[in-house]
Each structure stands twice: as structure tokens, then as C-alpha cells.
PDB file of C-alpha atoms in Angstrom:
ATOM      1  CA  UNK A   1      -9.803 -17.403 -20.928  1.00  0.00           C
ATOM      2  CA  UNK A   2      -6.118 -16.972 -19.159  1.00  0.00           C
ATOM      3  CA  UNK A   3      -3.109 -16.546 -21.452  1.00  0.00           C
ATOM      4  CA  UNK A   4      -0.658 -19.111 -20.922  1.00  0.00           C
ATOM      5  CA  UNK A   5       2.645 -18.569 -18.819  1.00  0.00           C
ATOM      6  CA  UNK A   6       6.032 -18.918 -20.556  1.00  0.00           C
ATOM      7  CA  UNK A   7       8.115 -20.884 -19.135  1.00  0.00           C
ATOM      8  CA  UNK A   8      12.151 -19.376 -19.220  1.00  0.00           C
ATOM      9  CA  UNK A   9      13.712 -23.320 -19.353  1.00  0.00           C
ATOM     10  CA  UNK A  10      17.536 -21.807 -20.011  1.00  0.00           C
ATOM     11  CA  UNK A  11      16.681 -19.430 -17.297  1.00  0.00           C
ATOM     12  CA  UNK A  12      15.547 -21.782 -14.758  1.00  0.00           C
ATOM     13  CA  UNK A  13      18.420 -24.509 -15.457  1.00  0.00           C
ATOM     14  CA  UNK A  14      21.031 -21.535 -15.391  1.00  0.00           C
ATOM     15  CA  UNK A  15      19.812 -19.975 -12.271  1.00  0.00           C
ATOM     16  CA  UNK A  16      19.851 -23.568 -10.499  1.00  0.00           C
ATOM     17  CA  UNK A  17      23.497 -24.160 -11.226  1.00  0.00           C
ATOM     18  CA  UNK A  18      24.271 -21.405  -9.832  1.00  0.00           C
ATOM     19  CA  UNK A  19      22.302 -21.404  -6.559  1.00  0.00           C
ATOM     20  CA  UNK A  20      23.175 -25.301  -6.174  1.00  0.00           C
ATOM     21  CA  UNK A  21      26.960 -23.880  -6.255  1.00  0.00           C
ATOM     22  CA  UNK A  22      26.545 -21.070  -3.961  1.00  0.00           C
ATOM     23  CA  UNK A  23      23.841 -22.211  -1.039  1.00  0.00           C
ATOM     24  CA  UNK A  24      23.328 -26.227  -2.062  1.00  0.00           C
ATOM     25  CA  UNK A  25      21.719 -26.809   1.355  1.00  0.00           C
ATOM     26  CA  UNK A  26      19.223 -24.271   1.057  1.00  0.00           C
ATOM     27  CA  UNK A  27      17.968 -25.085  -2.660  1.00  0.00           C
ATOM     28  CA  UNK A  28      15.762 -28.125  -3.774  1.00  0.00           C
ATOM     29  CA  UNK A  29      14.593 -28.544  -7.829  1.00  0.00           C
ATOM     30  CA  UNK A  30      11.158 -29.534  -8.455  1.00  0.00           C
ATOM     31  CA  UNK A  31      10.184 -29.391  -4.798  1.00  0.00           C
ATOM     32  CA  UNK A  32       6.098 -30.336  -4.459  1.00  0.00           C
ATOM     33  CA  UNK A  33       4.330 -27.254  -2.763  1.00  0.00           C
ATOM     34  CA  UNK A  34       1.168 -28.949  -1.726  1.00  0.00           C
ATOM     35  CA  UNK A  35       2.724 -29.433   1.854  1.00  0.00           C
ATOM     36  CA  UNK A  36       3.880 -25.418   1.758  1.00  0.00           C
ATOM     37  CA  UNK A  37       0.292 -24.149   1.368  1.00  0.00           C
ATOM     38  CA  UNK A  38      -3.088 -24.128   3.472  1.00  0.00           C
ATOM     39  CA  UNK A  39      -4.866 -25.604   0.549  1.00  0.00           C
ATOM     40  CA  UNK A  40      -2.773 -28.500   0.576  1.00  0.00           C
ATOM     41  CA  UNK A  41      -2.694 -28.170  -3.282  1.00  0.00           C
ATOM     42  CA  UNK A  42      -0.450 -27.414  -6.029  1.00  0.00           C
ATOM     43  CA  UNK A  43       2.581 -28.864  -8.193  1.00  0.00           C
ATOM     44  CA  UNK A  44       6.098 -28.176  -7.744  1.00  0.00           C
ATOM     45  CA  UNK A  45       8.492 -24.985  -7.891  1.00  0.00           C
ATOM     46  CA  UNK A  46      11.209 -25.421 -10.613  1.00  0.00           C
ATOM     47  CA  UNK A  47      13.501 -23.631  -7.844  1.00  0.00           C
ATOM     48  CA  UNK A  48      12.354 -24.052  -4.050  1.00  0.00           C
ATOM     49  CA  UNK A  49      15.223 -22.028  -1.872  1.00  0.00           C
ATOM     50  CA  UNK A  50      15.275 -20.423   1.589  1.00  0.00           C
ATOM     51  CA  UNK A  51      17.046 -17.386   2.242  1.00  0.00           C
ATOM     52  CA  UNK A  52      18.593 -17.423   5.851  1.00  0.00           C
ATOM     53  CA  UNK A  53      20.461 -14.090   5.856  1.00  0.00           C
ATOM     54  CA  UNK A  54      20.427 -11.274   3.947  1.00  0.00           C
ATOM     55  CA  UNK A  55      23.775 -12.325   1.935  1.00  0.00           C
ATOM     56  CA  UNK A  56      21.524 -15.352   1.105  1.00  0.00           C
ATOM     57  CA  UNK A  57      18.980 -13.347  -0.264  1.00  0.00           C
ATOM     58  CA  UNK A  58      21.412 -10.947  -2.833  1.00  0.00           C
ATOM     59  CA  UNK A  59      22.745 -14.029  -3.940  1.00  0.00           C
ATOM     60  CA  UNK A  60      19.156 -15.367  -4.947  1.00  0.00           C
ATOM     61  CA  UNK A  61      17.782 -12.004  -6.215  1.00  0.00           C
ATOM     62  CA  UNK A  62      20.941 -11.909  -8.206  1.00  0.00           C
ATOM     63  CA  UNK A  63      19.581 -14.798  -9.964  1.00  0.00           C
ATOM     64  CA  UNK A  64      16.182 -13.551 -10.297  1.00  0.00           C
ATOM     65  CA  UNK A  65      17.483 -10.468 -11.806  1.00  0.00           C
ATOM     66  CA  UNK A  66      20.331 -12.281 -13.924  1.00  0.00           C
ATOM     67  CA  UNK A  67      18.255 -15.033 -15.913  1.00  0.00           C
ATOM     68  CA  UNK A  68      14.616 -12.403 -15.953  1.00  0.00           C
ATOM     69  CA  UNK A  69      12.951 -15.469 -14.103  1.00  0.00           C
ATOM     70  CA  UNK A  70       9.763 -14.811 -11.926  1.00  0.00           C
ATOM     71  CA  UNK A  71       9.392 -15.307  -8.339  1.00  0.00           C
ATOM     72  CA  UNK A  72       7.272 -16.247  -5.756  1.00  0.00           C
ATOM     73  CA  UNK A  73       7.515 -15.065  -2.249  1.00  0.00           C
ATOM     74  CA  UNK A  74       6.121 -17.212  -0.044  1.00  0.00           C
ATOM     75  CA  UNK A  75       5.298 -16.818   3.898  1.00  0.00           C
ATOM     76  CA  UNK A  76       3.430 -19.983   5.228  1.00  0.00           C
ATOM     77  CA  UNK A  77       1.016 -20.512   2.124  1.00  0.00           C
ATOM     78  CA  UNK A  78      -2.069 -19.415   3.596  1.00  0.00           C
ATOM     79  CA  UNK A  79      -3.731 -16.812   1.476  1.00  0.00           C
ATOM     80  CA  UNK A  80      -2.539 -18.508  -1.779  1.00  0.00           C
ATOM     81  CA  UNK A  81      -3.562 -20.824  -4.539  1.00  0.00           C
ATOM     82  CA  UNK A  82      -1.067 -22.931  -6.274  1.00  0.00           C
ATOM     83  CA  UNK A  83      -1.912 -23.825  -9.915  1.00  0.00           C
ATOM     84  CA  UNK A  84      -1.555 -27.828 -10.383  1.00  0.00           C
ATOM     85  CA  UNK A  85       1.561 -27.579 -12.915  1.00  0.00           C
ATOM     86  CA  UNK A  86       3.234 -25.338 -10.178  1.00  0.00           C
ATOM     87  CA  UNK A  87       5.487 -22.855 -10.514  1.00  0.00           C
ATOM     88  CA  UNK A  88       8.297 -21.781 -13.157  1.00  0.00           C
ATOM     89  CA  UNK A  89      10.368 -19.920 -11.760  1.00  0.00           C
ATOM     90  CA  UNK A  90      12.020 -19.313  -7.980  1.00  0.00           C
ATOM     91  CA  UNK A  91       9.873 -19.591  -4.914  1.00  0.00           C
ATOM     92  CA  UNK A  92      11.641 -18.016  -2.036  1.00  0.00           C
ATOM     93  CA  UNK A  93      11.112 -18.084   1.478  1.00  0.00           C
ATOM     94  CA  UNK A  94      12.648 -16.160   4.409  1.00  0.00           C
ATOM     95  CA  UNK A  95      14.481 -17.938   7.180  1.00  0.00           C
ATOM     96  CA  UNK A  96      16.512 -17.827  10.493  1.00  0.00           C
ATOM     97  CA  UNK A  97      17.364 -14.323  10.384  1.00  0.00           C
ATOM     98  CA  UNK A  98      14.021 -13.248   9.546  1.00  0.00           C
ATOM     99  CA  UNK A  99      12.286 -14.920  12.479  1.00  0.00           C
ATOM    100  CA  UNK A 100      13.618 -12.508  15.080  1.00  0.00           C
ATOM    101  CA  UNK A 101      11.459 -10.224  17.471  1.00  0.00           C
ATOM    102  CA  UNK A 102      13.002  -7.369  19.617  1.00  0.00           C
ATOM    103  CA  UNK A 103      10.573  -5.957  22.243  1.00  0.00           C
ATOM    104  CA  UNK A 104      11.222  -2.460  23.391  1.00  0.00           C
ATOM    105  CA  UNK A 105       8.849  -0.821  25.880  1.00  0.00           C
ATOM    106  CA  UNK A 106       5.590  -0.767  23.794  1.00  0.00           C
ATOM    107  CA  UNK A 107       7.174  -1.069  20.513  1.00  0.00           C
ATOM    108  CA  UNK A 108       8.104  -4.589  18.718  1.00  0.00           C
ATOM    109  CA  UNK A 109      10.492  -5.238  15.970  1.00  0.00           C
ATOM    110  CA  UNK A 110       9.735  -8.485  14.113  1.00  0.00           C
ATOM    111  CA  UNK A 111      11.065 -10.215  10.861  1.00  0.00           C
ATOM    112  CA  UNK A 112       8.756 -10.988   8.307  1.00  0.00           C
ATOM    113  CA  UNK A 113       9.184 -14.803   8.638  1.00  0.00           C
ATOM    114  CA  UNK A 114       7.179 -14.780  12.210  1.00  0.00           C
ATOM    115  CA  UNK A 115       4.497 -16.443  12.694  1.00  0.00           C
ATOM    116  CA  UNK A 116       1.205 -14.229  13.563  1.00  0.00           C
ATOM    117  CA  UNK A 117       1.049 -16.882  16.460  1.00  0.00           C
ATOM    118  CA  UNK A 118       4.473 -16.275  17.594  1.00  0.00           C
ATOM    119  CA  UNK A 119       3.883 -12.790  17.483  1.00  0.00           C
ATOM    120  CA  UNK A 120       0.666 -12.875  19.501  1.00  0.00           C
ATOM    121  CA  UNK A 121       2.437 -14.915  22.242  1.00  0.00           C
ATOM    122  CA  UNK A 122       5.688 -12.609  22.580  1.00  0.00           C
ATOM    123  CA  UNK A 123       3.347  -9.772  22.986  1.00  0.00           C
ATOM    124  CA  UNK A 124       1.364 -11.634  25.662  1.00  0.00           C
ATOM    125  CA  UNK A 125       4.301 -12.303  27.388  1.00  0.00           C
ATOM    126  CA  UNK A 126       5.168  -8.884  27.753  1.00  0.00           C
ATOM    127  CA  UNK A 127       1.651  -7.737  28.671  1.00  0.00           C
ATOM    128  CA  UNK A 128       1.276  -5.767  25.426  1.00  0.00           C
ATOM    129  CA  UNK A 129      -2.296  -5.471  24.304  1.00  0.00           C
ATOM    130  CA  UNK A 130      -3.331  -4.850  20.066  1.00  0.00           C
ATOM    131  CA  UNK A 131      -2.129  -8.324  18.554  1.00  0.00           C
ATOM    132  CA  UNK A 132      -5.208 -10.605  20.225  1.00  0.00           C
ATOM    133  CA  UNK A 133      -7.029 -10.557  16.816  1.00  0.00           C
ATOM    134  CA  UNK A 134      -4.340 -12.052  14.923  1.00  0.00           C
ATOM    135  CA  UNK A 135      -4.662 -15.800  17.164  1.00  0.00           C
ATOM    136  CA  UNK A 136      -5.829 -18.422  14.524  1.00  0.00           C
ATOM    137  CA  UNK A 137      -4.941 -16.551  11.259  1.00  0.00           C
ATOM    138  CA  UNK A 138      -2.141 -18.561   9.831  1.00  0.00           C
ATOM    139  CA  UNK A 139       0.497 -16.886   7.716  1.00  0.00           C
ATOM    140  CA  UNK A 140       3.446 -14.672   8.936  1.00  0.00           C
ATOM    141  CA  UNK A 141       3.898 -11.061   9.806  1.00  0.00           C
ATOM    142  CA  UNK A 142       5.427 -10.011   6.481  1.00  0.00           C
ATOM    143  CA  UNK A 143       2.395 -11.919   4.348  1.00  0.00           C
ATOM    144  CA  UNK A 144      -0.147  -9.983   6.966  1.00  0.00           C
ATOM    145  CA  UNK A 145       1.409  -6.687   6.254  1.00  0.00           C
ATOM    146  CA  UNK A 146       1.467  -7.156   2.638  1.00  0.00           C
ATOM    147  CA  UNK A 147      -2.454  -7.546   2.668  1.00  0.00           C
ATOM    148  CA  UNK A 148      -3.651  -5.735   5.814  1.00  0.00           C
ATOM    149  CA  UNK A 149      -4.968  -9.106   7.289  1.00  0.00           C
ATOM    150  CA  UNK A 150      -7.271  -8.551  10.330  1.00  0.00           C
ATOM    151  CA  UNK A 151     -10.297 -10.176  11.570  1.00  0.00           C
ATOM    152  CA  UNK A 152     -13.700  -8.298  11.456  1.00  0.00           C
ATOM    153  CA  UNK A 153     -12.910  -5.705  14.377  1.00  0.00           C
ATOM    154  CA  UNK A 154      -9.144  -5.266  13.757  1.00  0.00           C
ATOM    155  CA  UNK A 155      -6.147  -5.149  11.022  1.00  0.00           C
ATOM    156  CA  UNK A 156      -2.507  -4.992  10.764  1.00  0.00           C
ATOM    157  CA  UNK A 157      -2.818  -1.163   9.580  1.00  0.00           C
ATOM    158  CA  UNK A 158      -3.675  -0.479  13.091  1.00  0.00           C
ATOM    159  CA  UNK A 159      -0.470  -1.353  14.946  1.00  0.00           C
ATOM    160  CA  UNK A 160       2.198  -0.934  11.937  1.00  0.00           C
ATOM    161  CA  UNK A 161       4.496   1.967  11.950  1.00  0.00           C
ATOM    162  CA  UNK A 162       6.999   1.082   9.766  1.00  0.00           C
ATOM    163  CA  UNK A 163       8.497  -1.774   7.666  1.00  0.00           C
ATOM    164  CA  UNK A 164      11.825  -2.496   5.813  1.00  0.00           C
ATOM    165  CA  UNK A 165      11.609  -3.506   2.703  1.00  0.00           C
ATOM    166  CA  UNK A 166      13.915  -5.234  -0.109  1.00  0.00           C
ATOM    167  CA  UNK A 167      13.914  -3.757  -3.780  1.00  0.00           C
ATOM    168  CA  UNK A 168      14.827  -6.425  -6.346  1.00  0.00           C
ATOM    169  CA  UNK A 169      15.199  -3.777  -8.987  1.00  0.00           C
ATOM    170  CA  UNK A 170      17.523  -1.700  -7.421  1.00  0.00           C
ATOM    171  CA  UNK A 171      20.797  -1.822  -5.728  1.00  0.00           C
ATOM    172  CA  UNK A 172      21.149   1.698  -4.638  1.00  0.00           C
ATOM    173  CA  UNK A 173      19.204   1.571  -1.954  1.00  0.00           C
ATOM    174  CA  UNK A 174      18.431  -1.953  -1.651  1.00  0.00           C
ATOM    175  CA  UNK A 175      16.520  -1.578   1.382  1.00  0.00           C
ATOM    176  CA  UNK A 176      14.132   0.896   1.827  1.00  0.00           C
ATOM    177  CA  UNK A 177      12.437   2.256   4.876  1.00  0.00           C
ATOM    178  CA  UNK A 178       8.332   2.865   4.480  1.00  0.00           C
ATOM    179  CA  UNK A 179       6.211   4.716   7.072  1.00  0.00           C
ATOM    180  CA  UNK A 180       2.426   3.855   7.691  1.00  0.00           C
ATOM    181  CA  UNK A 181       1.028   6.682   5.402  1.00  0.00           C
ATOM    182  CA  UNK A 182       3.820   5.251   2.527  1.00  0.00           C
ATOM    183  CA  UNK A 183       2.626   1.767   3.073  1.00  0.00           C
ATOM    184  CA  UNK A 184      -0.522   2.644   1.842  1.00  0.00           C
ATOM    185  CA  UNK A 185      -2.607   0.354   3.653  1.00  0.00           C
ATOM    186  CA  UNK A 186      -6.578  -0.501   2.485  1.00  0.00           C
ATOM    187  CA  UNK A 187      -9.257  -2.798   3.379  1.00  0.00           C
ATOM    188  CA  UNK A 188      -7.189  -6.144   2.898  1.00  0.00           C
ATOM    189  CA  UNK A 189      -4.513  -4.417   0.459  1.00  0.00           C
ATOM    190  CA  UNK A 190      -1.521  -2.070   0.193  1.00  0.00           C
ATOM    191  CA  UNK A 191      -0.165   0.059  -2.589  1.00  0.00           C
ATOM    192  CA  UNK A 192       2.797  -2.565  -2.135  1.00  0.00           C
ATOM    193  CA  UNK A 193       3.571  -3.746  -5.624  1.00  0.00           C
ATOM    194  CA  UNK A 194       3.880  -7.565  -6.029  1.00  0.00           C
ATOM    195  CA  UNK A 195       7.789  -7.628  -6.429  1.00  0.00           C
ATOM    196  CA  UNK A 196       8.620  -6.153  -3.126  1.00  0.00           C
ATOM    197  CA  UNK A 197       9.861  -8.051   0.026  1.00  0.00           C
ATOM    198  CA  UNK A 198       8.807  -6.887   3.020  1.00  0.00           C
ATOM    199  CA  UNK A 199      11.594  -7.985   5.477  1.00  0.00           C
ATOM    200  CA  UNK A 200      10.864  -6.589   8.894  1.00  0.00           C
ATOM    201  CA  UNK A 201       8.017  -4.357  10.415  1.00  0.00           C
ATOM    202  CA  UNK A 202       7.689  -2.392  13.351  1.00  0.00           C
ATOM    203  CA  UNK A 203       4.784  -2.412  15.560  1.00  0.00           C
ATOM    204  CA  UNK A 204       3.300  -0.273  17.865  1.00  0.00           C
ATOM    205  CA  UNK A 205       1.431  -1.711  21.002  1.00  0.00           C
ATOM    206  CA  UNK A 206      -0.635  -0.899  24.176  1.00  0.00           C
ATOM    207  CA  UNK A 207       0.693  -1.589  27.537  1.00  0.00           C
ATOM    208  CA  UNK A 208      -1.529  -4.321  29.411  1.00  0.00           C
ATOM    209  CA  UNK A 209      -2.867  -6.745  31.624  1.00  0.00           C
ATOM    210  CA  UNK A 210      -1.510 -10.651  30.813  1.00  0.00           C
ATOM    211  CA  UNK A 211      -4.480 -11.797  32.160  1.00  0.00           C
ATOM    212  CA  UNK A 212      -7.103  -9.691  30.016  1.00  0.00           C
ATOM    213  CA  UNK A 213      -5.000 -10.272  26.830  1.00  0.00           C
ATOM    214  CA  UNK A 214      -4.919 -13.881  27.402  1.00  0.00           C
ATOM    215  CA  UNK A 215      -9.121 -13.979  27.534  1.00  0.00           C
ATOM    216  CA  UNK A 216      -9.100 -11.626  24.669  1.00  0.00           C
ATOM    217  CA  UNK A 217      -6.869 -14.177  22.772  1.00  0.00           C
ATOM    218  CA  UNK A 218      -8.875 -17.100  24.031  1.00  0.00           C
ATOM    219  CA  UNK A 219     -12.084 -15.464  23.220  1.00  0.00           C
ATOM    220  CA  UNK A 220     -11.185 -14.934  19.675  1.00  0.00           C
ATOM    221  CA  UNK A 221      -9.690 -18.286  18.952  1.00  0.00           C
ATOM    222  CA  UNK A 222     -13.019 -19.214  20.265  1.00  0.00           C
ATOM    223  CA  UNK A 223     -14.895 -17.057  17.612  1.00  0.00           C
ATOM    224  CA  UNK A 224     -12.659 -18.444  14.744  1.00  0.00           C
ATOM    225  CA  UNK A 225     -13.180 -22.061  15.935  1.00  0.00           C
ATOM    226  CA  UNK A 226     -16.924 -21.615  16.318  1.00  0.00           C
ATOM    227  CA  UNK A 227     -17.519 -19.455  12.289  1.00  0.00           C
ATOM    228  CA  UNK A 228     -14.679 -20.976  10.142  1.00  0.00           C
ATOM    229  CA  UNK A 229     -14.044 -24.755   9.403  1.00  0.00           C
ATOM    230  CA  UNK A 230     -10.175 -24.680  10.801  1.00  0.00           C
ATOM    231  CA  UNK A 231      -9.622 -28.173  10.664  1.00  0.00           C
ATOM    232  CA  UNK A 232      -9.851 -28.664   7.121  1.00  0.00           C
ATOM    233  CA  UNK A 233      -7.223 -26.895   4.377  1.00  0.00           C
ATOM    234  CA  UNK A 234      -8.807 -24.202   3.232  1.00  0.00           C
ATOM    235  CA  UNK A 235      -6.674 -20.457   2.518  1.00  0.00           C
ATOM    236  CA  UNK A 236      -8.752 -18.056   4.593  1.00  0.00           C
ATOM    237  CA  UNK A 237     -11.699 -15.749   2.995  1.00  0.00           C
ATOM    238  CA  UNK A 238     -11.637 -16.347  -0.170  1.00  0.00           C
ATOM    239  CA  UNK A 239     -13.504 -12.941  -1.351  1.00  0.00           C
ATOM    240  CA  UNK A 240     -13.342  -9.947   0.133  1.00  0.00           C
ATOM    241  CA  UNK A 241     -16.143  -8.206   1.679  1.00  0.00           C
ATOM    242  CA  UNK A 242     -18.099  -6.059  -1.075  1.00  0.00           C
ATOM    243  CA  UNK A 243     -18.578  -2.340   0.304  1.00  0.00           C
ATOM    244  CA  UNK A 244     -21.660  -2.705   2.520  1.00  0.00           C
ATOM    245  CA  UNK A 245     -22.147  -6.255   2.137  1.00  0.00           C
ATOM    246  CA  UNK A 246     -20.621  -9.680   3.488  1.00  0.00           C
ATOM    247  CA  UNK A 247     -19.261 -11.964   1.119  1.00  0.00           C
ATOM    248  CA  UNK A 248     -20.050 -14.957   2.534  1.00  0.00           C
ATOM    249  CA  UNK A 249     -23.787 -13.692   3.463  1.00  0.00           C
ATOM    250  CA  UNK A 250     -23.819 -13.142  -0.822  1.00  0.00           C
ATOM    251  CA  UNK A 251     -22.838 -16.160  -1.640  1.00  0.00           C
ATOM    252  CA  UNK A 252     -24.782 -18.356   1.033  1.00  0.00           C
ATOM    253  CA  UNK A 253     -28.009 -16.371  -0.011  1.00  0.00           C
ATOM    254  CA  UNK A 254     -27.054 -17.136  -3.508  1.00  0.00           C
ATOM    255  CA  UNK A 255     -27.274 -20.737  -2.987  1.00  0.00           C
ATOM    256  CA  UNK A 256     -23.788 -21.740  -3.188  1.00  0.00           C
ATOM    257  CA  UNK A 257     -23.017 -23.005   0.373  1.00  0.00           C
ATOM    258  CA  UNK A 258     -22.510 -26.482   0.606  1.00  0.00           C
ATOM    259  CA  UNK A 259     -21.632 -26.594  -3.836  1.00  0.00           C
ATOM    260  CA  UNK A 260     -18.493 -28.604  -4.381  1.00  0.00           C
ATOM    261  CA  UNK A 261     -16.821 -29.194  -7.677  1.00  0.00           C
ATOM    262  CA  UNK A 262     -14.734 -32.076  -7.528  1.00  0.00           C
ATOM    263  CA  UNK A 263     -12.654 -32.193  -4.232  1.00  0.00           C
ATOM    264  CA  UNK A 264     -13.255 -28.655  -3.575  1.00  0.00           C
ATOM    265  CA  UNK A 265     -16.477 -27.288  -1.389  1.00  0.00           C
ATOM    266  CA  UNK A 266     -17.942 -24.290  -0.046  1.00  0.00           C
ATOM    267  CA  UNK A 267     -17.832 -24.751   3.578  1.00  0.00           C
ATOM    268  CA  UNK A 268     -20.881 -25.445   5.582  1.00  0.00           C
ATOM    269  CA  UNK A 269     -19.726 -23.321   8.273  1.00  0.00           C
ATOM    270  CA  UNK A 270     -18.952 -20.313   6.493  1.00  0.00           C
ATOM    271  CA  UNK A 271     -19.638 -19.335   2.797  1.00  0.00           C
ATOM    272  CA  UNK A 272     -16.618 -17.537   2.133  1.00  0.00           C
ATOM    273  CA  UNK A 273     -14.111 -20.410   2.703  1.00  0.00           C
ATOM    274  CA  UNK A 274     -13.502 -23.013   0.088  1.00  0.00           C
ATOM    275  CA  UNK A 275     -12.010 -26.753   2.032  1.00  0.00           C
ATOM    276  CA  UNK A 276     -10.097 -29.088   0.498  1.00  0.00           C
ATOM    277  CA  UNK A 277     -12.183 -32.154   1.475  1.00  0.00           C
ATOM    278  CA  UNK A 278      -9.356 -34.663   0.782  1.00  0.00           C
ATOM    279  CA  UNK A 279      -8.543 -34.822  -2.521  1.00  0.00           C
ATOM    280  CA  UNK A 280      -9.505 -31.490  -4.170  1.00  0.00           C
ATOM    281  CA  UNK A 281      -6.836 -30.439  -7.424  1.00  0.00           C
ATOM    282  CA  UNK A 282      -5.942 -26.360  -7.378  1.00  0.00           C
ATOM    283  CA  UNK A 283      -8.375 -26.492 -11.133  1.00  0.00           C
ATOM    284  CA  UNK A 284     -11.065 -27.776  -8.746  1.00  0.00           C
ATOM    285  CA  UNK A 285     -10.931 -24.506  -6.318  1.00  0.00           C
ATOM    286  CA  UNK A 286     -10.464 -22.264  -9.269  1.00  0.00           C
ATOM    287  CA  UNK A 287     -13.728 -23.572 -10.916  1.00  0.00           C
ATOM    288  CA  UNK A 288     -15.648 -23.338  -7.731  1.00  0.00           C
ATOM    289  CA  UNK A 289     -14.342 -19.688  -7.383  1.00  0.00           C
ATOM    290  CA  UNK A 290     -15.512 -18.998 -11.103  1.00  0.00           C
ATOM    291  CA  UNK A 291     -18.508 -20.349 -10.044  1.00  0.00           C
ATOM    292  CA  UNK A 292     -19.136 -18.491  -6.913  1.00  0.00           C
ATOM    293  CA  UNK A 293     -18.373 -15.520  -8.886  1.00  0.00           C
ATOM    294  CA  UNK A 294     -20.795 -15.910 -11.813  1.00  0.00           C
ATOM    295  CA  UNK A 295     -23.789 -17.481  -9.202  1.00  0.00           C
ATOM    296  CA  UNK A 296     -23.410 -13.979  -6.996  1.00  0.00           C
ATOM    297  CA  UNK A 297     -23.038 -11.552 -10.111  1.00  0.00           C
ATOM    298  CA  UNK A 298     -26.205 -13.310 -11.706  1.00  0.00           C
ATOM    299  CA  UNK A 299     -28.563 -12.701  -8.552  1.00  0.00           C
ATOM    300  CA  UNK A 300     -27.156  -9.671  -7.389  1.00  0.00           C
ATOM    301  CA  UNK A 301     -25.173  -7.703  -9.798  1.00  0.00           C
ATOM    302  CA  UNK A 302     -22.103  -7.797  -7.524  1.00  0.00           C
ATOM    303  CA  UNK A 303     -18.562  -8.953  -8.899  1.00  0.00           C
ATOM    304  CA  UNK A 304     -16.886 -10.749  -6.152  1.00  0.00           C
ATOM    305  CA  UNK A 305     -13.185  -9.822  -5.660  1.00  0.00           C
ATOM    306  CA  UNK A 306     -10.675 -12.620  -4.784  1.00  0.00           C
ATOM    307  CA  UNK A 307      -8.733 -11.819  -1.650  1.00  0.00           C
ATOM    308  CA  UNK A 308      -6.657 -15.175  -1.905  1.00  0.00           C
ATOM    309  CA  UNK A 309      -3.781 -14.275  -4.483  1.00  0.00           C
ATOM    310  CA  UNK A 310      -3.242 -16.999  -7.902  1.00  0.00           C
ATOM    311  CA  UNK A 311      -0.163 -18.146  -8.858  1.00  0.00           C
ATOM    312  CA  UNK A 312       1.060 -20.363 -11.909  1.00  0.00           C
ATOM    313  CA  UNK A 313      -0.814 -21.388 -14.694  1.00  0.00           C
ATOM    314  CA  UNK A 314      -4.509 -21.591 -14.561  1.00  0.00           C
ATOM    315  CA  UNK A 315      -5.498 -22.206 -18.368  1.00  0.00           C
ATOM    316  CA  UNK A 316      -8.262 -24.009 -19.273  1.00  0.00           C
ATOM    317  CA  UNK A 317      -7.530 -26.279 -22.040  1.00  0.00           C
TER     318      UNK A 317
END
């Protein structure tokens, strides 16, 4: 049983007052989050705020620290399940200043809020190879780096050389540069804490032929379209692949392909995807995840580990 989350209502109210005075156009109270994640589920954020600059980020982090509030760093909302009750704290999204891309020879420096699609298109424009694998992956660069997102062949650790992060707990230094080793890349993971805010990343790519790169991008897109339920709301792969196994195959062989809980269903196209058929709740998806884990564990002895993050309260009444 999950422990209920305590709500700091006084802190939320005071933080909202401060942020509405200092950056009123960037703040929303009790904002529904279903349209801000790829599952299309989830309740409201107590405070939703966009930081378009480092100055605005400093203001927001000041409120987080002064009022001891939980925060959720949100990119495009892929790889994420937000509870039906929403998020009792500050949901933070990076904006304009963090959407820039600069290219010098075979190196690219990009802000954390740049979408992976925009990143791949920029690489193609400059005839740089190494980013074709991100085509079809929803989300932003910052989120992709944080979980070492990838495909069956490549992952972010292949191209990321350095990142700039923002430390919400310390002012000196506030901005910290981490090299490849310090990031601590692993399979769909890094050593970065959940409190780490990635601001930008330096990528090292390879000079290539634009025609070849474009064909590779098209091939990767077709592969994802054929193998994955891209037309339905989902969060991407739900579970990490256990060592030596494919999670999708384990789920399918355990008889869970096509299983439903409410409006949530294990995709008939790829068993490691759960789709929202149109009226799913976050709790439907959560319960289906638990059923899959129990079934696979019962039949194979293998405990599937989730790849997606969960935010909010999933306490069962």
C-alpha cells in the first residue's frame, strides 16, 4: 500500500501569491495536466509555471525552497504517469531561453526544452549523423538525457558529452557542468537525482551525407510506426528490459497482451506499451501496471521494473 502524500496547503498558497506577483503571465493555479502528458490523464497541478529564462527559474526555485514544496520538472510529459488527484506542488516547465540550438562543426549545444524532433531536424540540416534514432521518440532533450532514452541500437549516452545542470539546493555554485562519466549513464538511467534540472547538453555527432541521414530517419520512423501504437495516447515503453529478456515478450507470453483495466489496455501491437483507449484514468493505468508485474512475476519469477515515472498520489482507498 502506498503512503498518502501530505499536502502543504499553506506553502502552496504563499508560493502562488509570490509567483503571481513576480511573473503573473507565466503562472496558472490548479491547471489540469491531462493535456501536458502523452498518456492524456492526470489531475491538476497546484501551481504550473513556465520559466523562460534563468532569472525566472531562480524566482521559481526560490519559492520551492522557501516554502518547502515538492516540484515536478516537466518536459513534454512522455515517460510519465500523473495521478488522478494531480500534483500537490509546483510543476515546472522550461521555455524560450532553453529551446535554443547552436551548431559548430560536428558539435551541437542545445537547451533542455528542445524537442527531440527539432534536434534531429537540425542535425539533418547540418548533415550531422548520430541523432536519427530519436525520430519518433516524444519528449525533450533534457528528459531524454535524464533517463538515457534510446532505441534498440542507440541511446543518448552515445552522443552526450557534457551537460549543464541547475542545483535547486545550493546557490554556490548554482550551475554545475557534468561530463560524460559524471552523468553516470546506465540502461535507461543516469546517476542524476530527481531534483536535478538539466538546462542544456553538448552533443558530439559525426559528419555525414544528408541523403543517407534522411533515409535512416525515415527507416527509424517506419519501424516505430509498424511496431509501436503511435496513434494512441501512451507513455512509451512501460517497463525496462530485464537483463537477457525483452519486457514485451515476457508480457505477451504471460498472456497480458490486450488485457484491459477500465480504459487502459496493453497494446495489441507491442505488449510493453499501455494505451489510453479514450476514457482511461491514471488509476486504471496504475492498476494495469501492477497486474502485469504480478502476472509476469508469477509465471517467470522476473520482477519487471517500470521505465516510466509516477507523479502524485496513487494511494488505493
